[in-house]
Coordinates of C-alpha atoms in Angstrom, one line a residue:
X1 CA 109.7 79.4 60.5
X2 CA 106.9 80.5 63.0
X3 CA 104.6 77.9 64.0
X4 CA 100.5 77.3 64.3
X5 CA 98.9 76.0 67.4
X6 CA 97.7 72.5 66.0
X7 CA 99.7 72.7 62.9
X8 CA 101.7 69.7 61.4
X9 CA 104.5 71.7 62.5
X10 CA 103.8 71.7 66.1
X11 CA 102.8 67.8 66.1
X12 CA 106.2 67.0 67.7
X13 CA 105.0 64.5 70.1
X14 CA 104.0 61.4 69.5
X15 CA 100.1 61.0 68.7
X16 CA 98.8 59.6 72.6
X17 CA 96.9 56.2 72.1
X18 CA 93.2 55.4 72.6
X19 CA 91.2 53.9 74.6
X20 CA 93.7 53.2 77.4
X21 CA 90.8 53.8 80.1
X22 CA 88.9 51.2 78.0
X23 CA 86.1 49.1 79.3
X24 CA 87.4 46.4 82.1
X25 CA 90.1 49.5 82.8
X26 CA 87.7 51.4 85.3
X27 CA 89.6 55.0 85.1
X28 CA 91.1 56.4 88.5
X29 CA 88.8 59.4 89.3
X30 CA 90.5 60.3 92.1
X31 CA 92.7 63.8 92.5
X32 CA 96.1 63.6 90.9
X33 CA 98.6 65.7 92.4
X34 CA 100.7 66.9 89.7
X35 CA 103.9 66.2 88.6
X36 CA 105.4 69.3 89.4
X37 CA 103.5 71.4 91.7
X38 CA 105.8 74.4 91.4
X39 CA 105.2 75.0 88.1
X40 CA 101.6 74.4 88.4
X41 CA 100.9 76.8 91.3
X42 CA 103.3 78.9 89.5
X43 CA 101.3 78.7 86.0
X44 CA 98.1 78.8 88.5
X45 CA 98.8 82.2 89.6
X46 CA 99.6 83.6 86.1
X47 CA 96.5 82.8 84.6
X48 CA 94.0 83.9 87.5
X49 CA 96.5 87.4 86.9
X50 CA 95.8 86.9 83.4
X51 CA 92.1 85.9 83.6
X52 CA 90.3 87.1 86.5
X53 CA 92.8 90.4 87.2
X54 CA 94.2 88.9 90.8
X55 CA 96.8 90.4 91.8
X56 CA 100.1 87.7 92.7
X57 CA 101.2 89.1 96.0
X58 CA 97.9 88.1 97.0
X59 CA 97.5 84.4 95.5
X60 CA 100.4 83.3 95.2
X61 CA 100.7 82.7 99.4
X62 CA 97.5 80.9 99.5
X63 CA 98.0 78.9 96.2
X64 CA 101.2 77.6 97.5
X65 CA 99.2 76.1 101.0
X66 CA 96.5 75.2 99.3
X67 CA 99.4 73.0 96.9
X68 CA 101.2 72.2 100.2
X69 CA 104.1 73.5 98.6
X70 CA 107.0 74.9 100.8
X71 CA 110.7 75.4 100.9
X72 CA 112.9 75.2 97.6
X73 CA 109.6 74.3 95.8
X74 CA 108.0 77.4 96.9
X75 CA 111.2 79.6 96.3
X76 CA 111.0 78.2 92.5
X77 CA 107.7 78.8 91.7
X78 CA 107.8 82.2 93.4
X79 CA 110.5 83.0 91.2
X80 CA 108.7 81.4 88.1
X81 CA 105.8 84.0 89.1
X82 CA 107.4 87.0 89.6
X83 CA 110.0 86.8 87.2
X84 CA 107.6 85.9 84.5
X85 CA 105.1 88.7 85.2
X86 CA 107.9 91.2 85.4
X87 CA 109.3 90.0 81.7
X88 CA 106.1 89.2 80.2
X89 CA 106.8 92.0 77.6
X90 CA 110.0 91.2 76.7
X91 CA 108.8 87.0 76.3
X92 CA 105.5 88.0 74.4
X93 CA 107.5 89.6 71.6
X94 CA 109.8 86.1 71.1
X95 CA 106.8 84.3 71.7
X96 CA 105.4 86.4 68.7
X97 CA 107.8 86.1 66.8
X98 CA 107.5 82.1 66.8
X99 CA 103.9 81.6 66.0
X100 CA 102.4 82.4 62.8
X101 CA 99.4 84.7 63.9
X102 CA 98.6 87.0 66.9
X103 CA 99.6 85.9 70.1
X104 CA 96.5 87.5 71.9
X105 CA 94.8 84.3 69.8
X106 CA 96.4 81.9 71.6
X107 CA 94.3 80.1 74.0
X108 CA 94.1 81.3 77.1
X109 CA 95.4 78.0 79.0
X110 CA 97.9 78.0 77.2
X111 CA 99.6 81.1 77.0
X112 CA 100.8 81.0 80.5
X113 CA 102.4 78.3 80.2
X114 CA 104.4 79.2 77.1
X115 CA 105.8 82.5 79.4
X116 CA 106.6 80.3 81.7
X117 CA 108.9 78.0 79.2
X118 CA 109.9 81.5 78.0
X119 CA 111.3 82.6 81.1
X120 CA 112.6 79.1 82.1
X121 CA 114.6 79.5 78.9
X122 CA 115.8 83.0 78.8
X123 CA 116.4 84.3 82.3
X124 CA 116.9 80.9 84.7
X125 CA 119.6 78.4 85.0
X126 CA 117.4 75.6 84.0
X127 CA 118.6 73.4 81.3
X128 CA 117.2 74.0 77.7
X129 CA 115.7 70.3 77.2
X130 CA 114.5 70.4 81.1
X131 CA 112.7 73.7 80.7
X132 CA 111.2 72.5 77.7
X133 CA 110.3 68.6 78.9
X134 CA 108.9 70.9 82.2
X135 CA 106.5 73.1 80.5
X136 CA 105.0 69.9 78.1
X137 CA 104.4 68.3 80.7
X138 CA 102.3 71.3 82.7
X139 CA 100.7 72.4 79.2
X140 CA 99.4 68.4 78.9
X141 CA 97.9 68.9 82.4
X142 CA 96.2 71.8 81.6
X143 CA 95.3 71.9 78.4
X144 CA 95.8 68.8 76.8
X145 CA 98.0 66.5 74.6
X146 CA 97.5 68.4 71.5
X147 CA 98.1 71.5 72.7
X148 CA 101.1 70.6 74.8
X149 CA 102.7 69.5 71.3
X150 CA 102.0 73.2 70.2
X151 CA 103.7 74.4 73.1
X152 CA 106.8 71.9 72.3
X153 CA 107.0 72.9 68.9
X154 CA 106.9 76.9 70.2
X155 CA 109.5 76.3 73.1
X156 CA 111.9 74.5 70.8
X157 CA 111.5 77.9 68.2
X158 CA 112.1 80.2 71.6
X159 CA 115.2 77.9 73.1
X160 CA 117.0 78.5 69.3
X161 CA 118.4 82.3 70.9
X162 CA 119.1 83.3 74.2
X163 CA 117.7 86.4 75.5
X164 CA 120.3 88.5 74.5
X165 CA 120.0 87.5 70.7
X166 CA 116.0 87.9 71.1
X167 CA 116.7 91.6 71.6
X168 CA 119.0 92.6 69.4
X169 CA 116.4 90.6 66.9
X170 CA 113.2 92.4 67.9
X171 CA 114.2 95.4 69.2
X172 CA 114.0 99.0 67.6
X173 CA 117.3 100.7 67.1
X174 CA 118.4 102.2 70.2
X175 CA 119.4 105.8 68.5
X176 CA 115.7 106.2 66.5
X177 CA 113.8 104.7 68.9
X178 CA 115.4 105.1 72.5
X179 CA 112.0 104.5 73.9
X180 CA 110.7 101.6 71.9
X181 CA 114.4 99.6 72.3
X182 CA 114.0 100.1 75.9
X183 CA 110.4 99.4 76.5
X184 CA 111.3 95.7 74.2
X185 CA 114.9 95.2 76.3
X186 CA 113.2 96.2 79.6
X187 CA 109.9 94.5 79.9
X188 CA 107.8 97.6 80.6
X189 CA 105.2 99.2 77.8
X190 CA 106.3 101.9 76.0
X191 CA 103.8 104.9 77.3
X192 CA 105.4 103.9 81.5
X193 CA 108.4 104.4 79.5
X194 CA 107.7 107.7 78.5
X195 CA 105.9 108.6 81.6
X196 CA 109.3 107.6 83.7
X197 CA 111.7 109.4 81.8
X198 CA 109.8 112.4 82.2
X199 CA 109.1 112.2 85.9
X200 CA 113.5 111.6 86.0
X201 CA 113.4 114.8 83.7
X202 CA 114.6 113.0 80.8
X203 CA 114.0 113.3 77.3
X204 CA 114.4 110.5 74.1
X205 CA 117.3 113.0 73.3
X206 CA 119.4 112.9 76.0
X207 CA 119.7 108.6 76.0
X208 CA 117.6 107.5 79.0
X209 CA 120.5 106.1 80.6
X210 CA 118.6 106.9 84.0
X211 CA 115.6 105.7 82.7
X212 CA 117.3 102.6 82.3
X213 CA 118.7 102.2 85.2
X214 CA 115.0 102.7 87.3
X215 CA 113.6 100.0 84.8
X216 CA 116.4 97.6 85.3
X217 CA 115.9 98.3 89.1
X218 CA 111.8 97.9 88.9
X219 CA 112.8 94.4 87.0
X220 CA 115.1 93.5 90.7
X221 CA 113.4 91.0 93.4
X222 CA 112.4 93.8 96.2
X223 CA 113.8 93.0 99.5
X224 CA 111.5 92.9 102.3
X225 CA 111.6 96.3 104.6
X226 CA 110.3 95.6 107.8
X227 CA 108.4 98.7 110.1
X228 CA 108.7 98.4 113.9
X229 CA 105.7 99.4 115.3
X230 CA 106.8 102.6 117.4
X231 CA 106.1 101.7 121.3
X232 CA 106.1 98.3 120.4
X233 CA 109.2 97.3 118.7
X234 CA 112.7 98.3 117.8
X235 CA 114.5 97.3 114.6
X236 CA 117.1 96.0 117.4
X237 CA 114.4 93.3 118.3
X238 CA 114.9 91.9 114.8
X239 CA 118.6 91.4 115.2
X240 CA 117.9 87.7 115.8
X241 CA 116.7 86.8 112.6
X242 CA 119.4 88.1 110.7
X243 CA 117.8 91.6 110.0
X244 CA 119.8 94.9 109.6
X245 CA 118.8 98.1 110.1
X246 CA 117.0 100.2 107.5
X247 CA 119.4 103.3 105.8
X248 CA 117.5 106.1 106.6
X249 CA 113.9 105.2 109.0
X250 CA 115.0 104.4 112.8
X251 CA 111.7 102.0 112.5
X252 CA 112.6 100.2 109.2
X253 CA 114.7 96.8 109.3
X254 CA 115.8 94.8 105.9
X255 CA 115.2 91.3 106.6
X256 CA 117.5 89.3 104.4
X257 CA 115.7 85.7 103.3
X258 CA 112.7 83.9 105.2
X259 CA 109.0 84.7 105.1
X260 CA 108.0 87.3 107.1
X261 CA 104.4 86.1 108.5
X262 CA 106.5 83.6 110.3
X263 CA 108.3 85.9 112.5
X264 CA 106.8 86.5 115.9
X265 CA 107.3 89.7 116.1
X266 CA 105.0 90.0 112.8
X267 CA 102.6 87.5 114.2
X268 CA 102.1 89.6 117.6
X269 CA 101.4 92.9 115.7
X270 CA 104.4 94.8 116.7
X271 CA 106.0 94.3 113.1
X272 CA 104.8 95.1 109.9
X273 CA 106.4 94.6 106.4
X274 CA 106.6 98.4 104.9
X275 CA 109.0 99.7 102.2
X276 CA 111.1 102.1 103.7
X277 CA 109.7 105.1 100.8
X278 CA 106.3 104.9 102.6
X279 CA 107.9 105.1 106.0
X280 CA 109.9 108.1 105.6
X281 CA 106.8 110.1 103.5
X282 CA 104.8 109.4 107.2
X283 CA 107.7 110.3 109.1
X284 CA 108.3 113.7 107.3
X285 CA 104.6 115.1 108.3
X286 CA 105.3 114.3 111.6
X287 CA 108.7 116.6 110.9
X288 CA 107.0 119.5 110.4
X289 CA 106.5 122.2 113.0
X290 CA 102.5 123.5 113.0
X291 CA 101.7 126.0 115.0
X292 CA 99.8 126.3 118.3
X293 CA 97.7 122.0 119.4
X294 CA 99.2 119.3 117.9
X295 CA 96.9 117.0 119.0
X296 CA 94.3 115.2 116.6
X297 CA 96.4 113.7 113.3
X298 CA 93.9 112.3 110.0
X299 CA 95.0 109.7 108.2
X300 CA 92.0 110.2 105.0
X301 CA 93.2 107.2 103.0
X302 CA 94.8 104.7 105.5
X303 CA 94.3 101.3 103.9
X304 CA 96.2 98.8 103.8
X305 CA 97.5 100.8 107.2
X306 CA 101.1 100.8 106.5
X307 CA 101.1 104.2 107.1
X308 CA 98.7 104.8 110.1
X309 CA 100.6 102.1 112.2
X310 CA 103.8 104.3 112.1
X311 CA 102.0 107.9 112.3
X312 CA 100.0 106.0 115.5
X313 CA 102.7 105.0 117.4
X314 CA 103.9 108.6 117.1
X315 CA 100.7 110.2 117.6
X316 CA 100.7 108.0 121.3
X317 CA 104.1 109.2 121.9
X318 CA 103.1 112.9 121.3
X319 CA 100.2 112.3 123.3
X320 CA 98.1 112.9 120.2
X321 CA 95.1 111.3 118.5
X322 CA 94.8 109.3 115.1
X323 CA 92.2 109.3 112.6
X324 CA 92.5 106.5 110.3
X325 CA 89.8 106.6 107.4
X326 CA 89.4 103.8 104.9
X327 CA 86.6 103.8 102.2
X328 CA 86.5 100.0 101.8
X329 CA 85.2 98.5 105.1
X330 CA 87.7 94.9 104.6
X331 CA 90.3 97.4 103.5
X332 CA 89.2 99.1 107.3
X333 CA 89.5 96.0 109.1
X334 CA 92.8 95.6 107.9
X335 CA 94.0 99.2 108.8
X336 CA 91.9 98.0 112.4
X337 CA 94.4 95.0 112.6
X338 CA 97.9 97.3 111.9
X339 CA 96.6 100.4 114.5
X340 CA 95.5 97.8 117.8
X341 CA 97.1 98.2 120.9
X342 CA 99.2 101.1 119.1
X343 CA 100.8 103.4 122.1
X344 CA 98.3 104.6 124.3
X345 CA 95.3 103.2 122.3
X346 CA 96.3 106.7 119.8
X347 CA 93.9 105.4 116.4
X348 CA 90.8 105.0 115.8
X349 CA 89.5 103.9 112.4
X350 CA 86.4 104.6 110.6
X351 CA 84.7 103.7 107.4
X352 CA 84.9 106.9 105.6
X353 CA 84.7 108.0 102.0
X354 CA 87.7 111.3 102.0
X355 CA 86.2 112.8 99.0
X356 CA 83.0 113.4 101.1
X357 CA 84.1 113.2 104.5
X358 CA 82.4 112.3 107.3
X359 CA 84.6 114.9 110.1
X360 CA 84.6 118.8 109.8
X361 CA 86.5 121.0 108.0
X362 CA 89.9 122.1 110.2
X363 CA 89.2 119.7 112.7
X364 CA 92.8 118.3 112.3
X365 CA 96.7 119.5 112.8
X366 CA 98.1 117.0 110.7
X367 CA 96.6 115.5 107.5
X368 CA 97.8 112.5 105.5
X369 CA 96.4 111.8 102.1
X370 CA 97.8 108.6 100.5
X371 CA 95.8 108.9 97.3
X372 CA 95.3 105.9 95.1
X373 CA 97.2 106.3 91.6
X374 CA 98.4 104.0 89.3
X375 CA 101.1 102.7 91.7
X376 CA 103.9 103.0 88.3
X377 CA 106.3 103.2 91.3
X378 CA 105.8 99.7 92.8
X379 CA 106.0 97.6 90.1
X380 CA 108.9 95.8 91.9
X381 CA 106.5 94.2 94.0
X382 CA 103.3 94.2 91.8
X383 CA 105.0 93.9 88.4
X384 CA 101.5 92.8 87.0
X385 CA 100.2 96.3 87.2
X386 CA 102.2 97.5 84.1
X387 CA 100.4 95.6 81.8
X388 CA 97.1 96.1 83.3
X389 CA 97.1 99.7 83.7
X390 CA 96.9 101.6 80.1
X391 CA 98.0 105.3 79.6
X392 CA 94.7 106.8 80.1
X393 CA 94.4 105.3 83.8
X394 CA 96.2 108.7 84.6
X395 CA 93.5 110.4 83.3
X396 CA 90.8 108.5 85.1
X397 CA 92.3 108.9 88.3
X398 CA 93.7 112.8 88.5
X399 CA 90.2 114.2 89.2
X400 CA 89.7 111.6 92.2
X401 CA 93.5 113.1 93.2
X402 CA 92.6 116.4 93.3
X403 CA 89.4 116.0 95.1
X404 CA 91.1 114.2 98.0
X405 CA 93.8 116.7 98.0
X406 CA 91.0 119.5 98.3
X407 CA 88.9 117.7 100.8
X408 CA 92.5 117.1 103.1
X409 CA 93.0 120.7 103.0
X410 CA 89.9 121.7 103.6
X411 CA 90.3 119.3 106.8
X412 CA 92.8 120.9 108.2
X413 CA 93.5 123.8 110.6
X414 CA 95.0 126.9 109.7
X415 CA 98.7 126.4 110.5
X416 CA 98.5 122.9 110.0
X417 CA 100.0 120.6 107.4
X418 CA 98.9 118.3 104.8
X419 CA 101.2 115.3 103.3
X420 CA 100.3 114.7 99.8
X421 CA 101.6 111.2 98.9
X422 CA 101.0 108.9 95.9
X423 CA 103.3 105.2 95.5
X424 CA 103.7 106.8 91.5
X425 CA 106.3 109.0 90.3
X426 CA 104.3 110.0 87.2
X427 CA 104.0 113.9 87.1
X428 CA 100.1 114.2 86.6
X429 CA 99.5 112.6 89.5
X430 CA 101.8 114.1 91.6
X431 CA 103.6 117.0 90.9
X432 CA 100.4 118.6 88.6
X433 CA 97.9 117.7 90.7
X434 CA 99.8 119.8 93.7
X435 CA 100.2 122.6 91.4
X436 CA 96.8 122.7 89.9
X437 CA 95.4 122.7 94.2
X438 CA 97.8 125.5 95.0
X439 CA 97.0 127.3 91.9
X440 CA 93.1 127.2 92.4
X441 CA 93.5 128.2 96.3
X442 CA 95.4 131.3 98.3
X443 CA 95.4 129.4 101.8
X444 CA 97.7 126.8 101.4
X445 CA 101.6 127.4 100.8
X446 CA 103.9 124.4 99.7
X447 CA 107.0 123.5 101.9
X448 CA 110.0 121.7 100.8
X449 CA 109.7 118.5 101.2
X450 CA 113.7 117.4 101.0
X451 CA 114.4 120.1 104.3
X452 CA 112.4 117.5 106.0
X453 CA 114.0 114.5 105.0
X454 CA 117.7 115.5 105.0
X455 CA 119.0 112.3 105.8
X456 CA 118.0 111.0 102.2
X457 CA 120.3 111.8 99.6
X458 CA 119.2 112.8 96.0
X459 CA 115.5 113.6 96.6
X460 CA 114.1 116.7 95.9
X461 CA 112.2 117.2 92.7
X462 CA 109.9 119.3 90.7
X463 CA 109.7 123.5 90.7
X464 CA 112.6 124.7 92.6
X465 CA 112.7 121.2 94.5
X466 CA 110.0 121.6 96.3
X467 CA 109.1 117.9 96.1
X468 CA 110.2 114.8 97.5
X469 CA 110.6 111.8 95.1
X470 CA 112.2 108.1 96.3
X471 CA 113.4 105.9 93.5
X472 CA 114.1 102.4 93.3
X473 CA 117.7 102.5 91.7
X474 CA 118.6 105.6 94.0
X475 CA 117.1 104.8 97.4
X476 CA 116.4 101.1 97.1
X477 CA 113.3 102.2 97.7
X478 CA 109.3 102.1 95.8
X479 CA 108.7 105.1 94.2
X480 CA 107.2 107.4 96.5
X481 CA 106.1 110.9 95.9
X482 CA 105.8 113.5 98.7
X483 CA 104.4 117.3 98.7
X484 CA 104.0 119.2 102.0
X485 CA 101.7 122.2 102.5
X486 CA 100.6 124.4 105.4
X487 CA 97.1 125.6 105.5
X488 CA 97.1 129.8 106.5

């Protein structure tokens, strides 16, 4: 039986009586805190995601201060974000299945809160009646008595299986539908699905076992990979908090629990929090031998400035120069913040748009180009993104690739090298867009990425391996893609 917001069948509760703020009863207009303030910063978050397109690894920090919620509470409801936002796909289909019409005509207060029950139900520890009595009581906060008793009825319909059962319910066969029974099981839509298997060179045919085992890897809680700031840190200074050193960047530590804006180090600007992938695809341009200066490095997409922090400490070291350009001036500032007091004052930033550059052409002897993409290989950390982006962002976002691929190029010297880099696996926007630059141009040749990084294991992809490709359930790392090419 499926059941209708406001039906008889959801009326569960019992009916709330009137007038108890009746005259002689002045009503308390003051703020209430609620009840539970882990689920409600938690249920916060997931509707602004919903709503407004935030983004949760940018709200949920401030929404947890502004609640004055810390410790245990904070660890929950970070928990009830993330986890929720990562199996949103896999909850909406039960959640479908136990209401009688769309779920995309739910109301839109109220939907987050039955994922929330959803994954309170399926995936945590939390007793059935708790998760359930929980999530009433949130939906009566935020949406009201009658629709709370719409959200009982639901949760009640949803707590009848356990996740397991769900699947094997709802799911495609596996053998006719490899792609479909995975996208359901796995909590990611079907076309990133596609797109993955084909970036791990696999087809429906062949079983996706890898395939699986990236999206049960994307569906993990990411550690946090710390960067120490060359010239101003060492992974060694970190040893005090409990963090170990990263497996493959001397710069990159893994700091086991805690919150990493309250370490010193990161507070002083000599740390930064940067997946070890991003690290290592900075490192390997700085591997590369150019010929005759090495003096005056471009970084033509720096923001947030993950990247530029590392390749300026290096730059300093190599008595070099840095050129950090960011299109989006607050996107600058922060680059501004990651580069200062970098060794020997190496970076400078400007405001810069890469597809029309503001510096000449071969004016550098090492070019980085981080090029925005769909970012399909950080859904660990921004799980959000795989139900916001659709299939034809790829599209939309492979001329702007190829432009700043060009323009990079173009920007550097003859013997000089470019790093193409995207946080996306998907070919189009990495392996095709490389091809379709070398293929339209006779003075660039395209180096093998792997020789460059030879302490990673299990990395070279594309043509003949000429690529570089990091993988969550391989490397423990995002998805980063690398191509190097010298300029003739």
């Amino acid at each position: 039986m499926t059941v209708a917001e406001g039906s008889p069948a959801s009326r569960g509760g019992r009916r709330p009586s009137r007038g108890r703020h009746g005259a002689g009863k002045p009503r308390d207009t003051r703020a209430r805190q609620p009840r539970d303030p882990a689920r409600r910063v938690a249920y916060d978050v997931l509707r602004a995601v919903d709503q407004r397109d935030a983004y949760a690894n940018l709200l949920l920090g401030p929404t947890l201060a502004a609640a004055g919620v810390s410790g245990r509470d904070a660890a929950l409801a970070t928990e009830l974000t993330y986890g929720t936002l990562r199996r949103q796909g896999t909850y909406d289909a039960v959640l479908d299945a136990c209401v009688d019409r769309s779920l995309t005509s739910v109301d839109a207060e109220v939907l987050p809160a039955l994922r929330l029950g959803a994954h309170q139900l399926l995936s945590m520890n939390v007793p059935a009646h708790a998760a359930v009595s929980a999530t009433v009581d949130l939906a009566r906060g935020v949406a009201g008595p009658h629709r709370a008793r719409f959200v009982n009825a639901v949760l009640r319909k949803v707590s009848a299986r356990d996740l397991s059962e769900w699947v094997s319910l709802l799911a495609p066969d596996r053998a006719s539908d490899p792609v479909g029974e995975l996208a359901l099981r796995q909590s990611h839509p079907r076309w990133i699905v596609t797109e993955l298997a084909r970036a791990l060179g696999e087809t429906p045919g062949d079983g996706l076992a890898e395939t699986e085992r990236l999206l049960v890897a994307q569906n993990e809680r990411p550690g946090v990979t710390l960067l120490a700031k060359p010239g101003r840190a060492t992974p060694a200074d970190l040893d005090p908090v409990g963090a170990t050193p990263g497996r493959f960047s001397p710069y990159a530590a893994y700091l086991p629990q805690g919150d990493p804006a309250e370490l010193t180090e990161v507070r002083q600007g000599r740390v930064a929090v940067a997946d070890e992938g991003s690290q290592m695809t900075a490192l390997a341009l700085t591997r590369v031998r150019v010929e005759g200066d090495d003096a005056v490095w471009l970084d033509a997409c720096a923001g947030p400035g993950g990247k530029a922090a590392l390749l300026a400490g290096l730059a300093g070291r190599r008595d070099a120069r840095l050129l950090a350009g960011e299109l989006r001036p607050h996107r600058a500032t922060m680059v501004a913040g990651t580069v200062d007091r970098s060794v020997k004052d190496a970076a400078r930033v400007v405001i810069a748009d890469a597809t029309r550059p503001a510096w000449r052409d071969a004016a550098f002897d090492r070019v980085l180009v981080d090029a925005p993409c769909t970012g399909l290989g950080a859904l660990r950390r921004r799980p959000e993104s795989r139900w916001r982006r659709a299939a034809e962002s790829v599209g939309e976002l492979v001329p702007l690739q190829r432009e700043l691929l060009a323009r990079a190029i173009d920007a550097t010297r003859p013997g000089g090298v470019v790093a193409y880099v995207t946080c996306s696996p998907v070919v189009a926007e990495t392996q095709e867009v490389v091809a379709a630059i070398h293929d339209e141009r006779d003075d660039v040749e395209i180096l093998r990425a792997a020789d460059y990084l030879s302490e990673v294991p299990d990395i070279a992809t594309g043509p003949d391996g000429l690529f570089a490709q990091f993988w969550p359930h391989r490397h423990g790392t995002d998805a980063m893609f690398l191509a190097l090419l010298r300029r003739r």
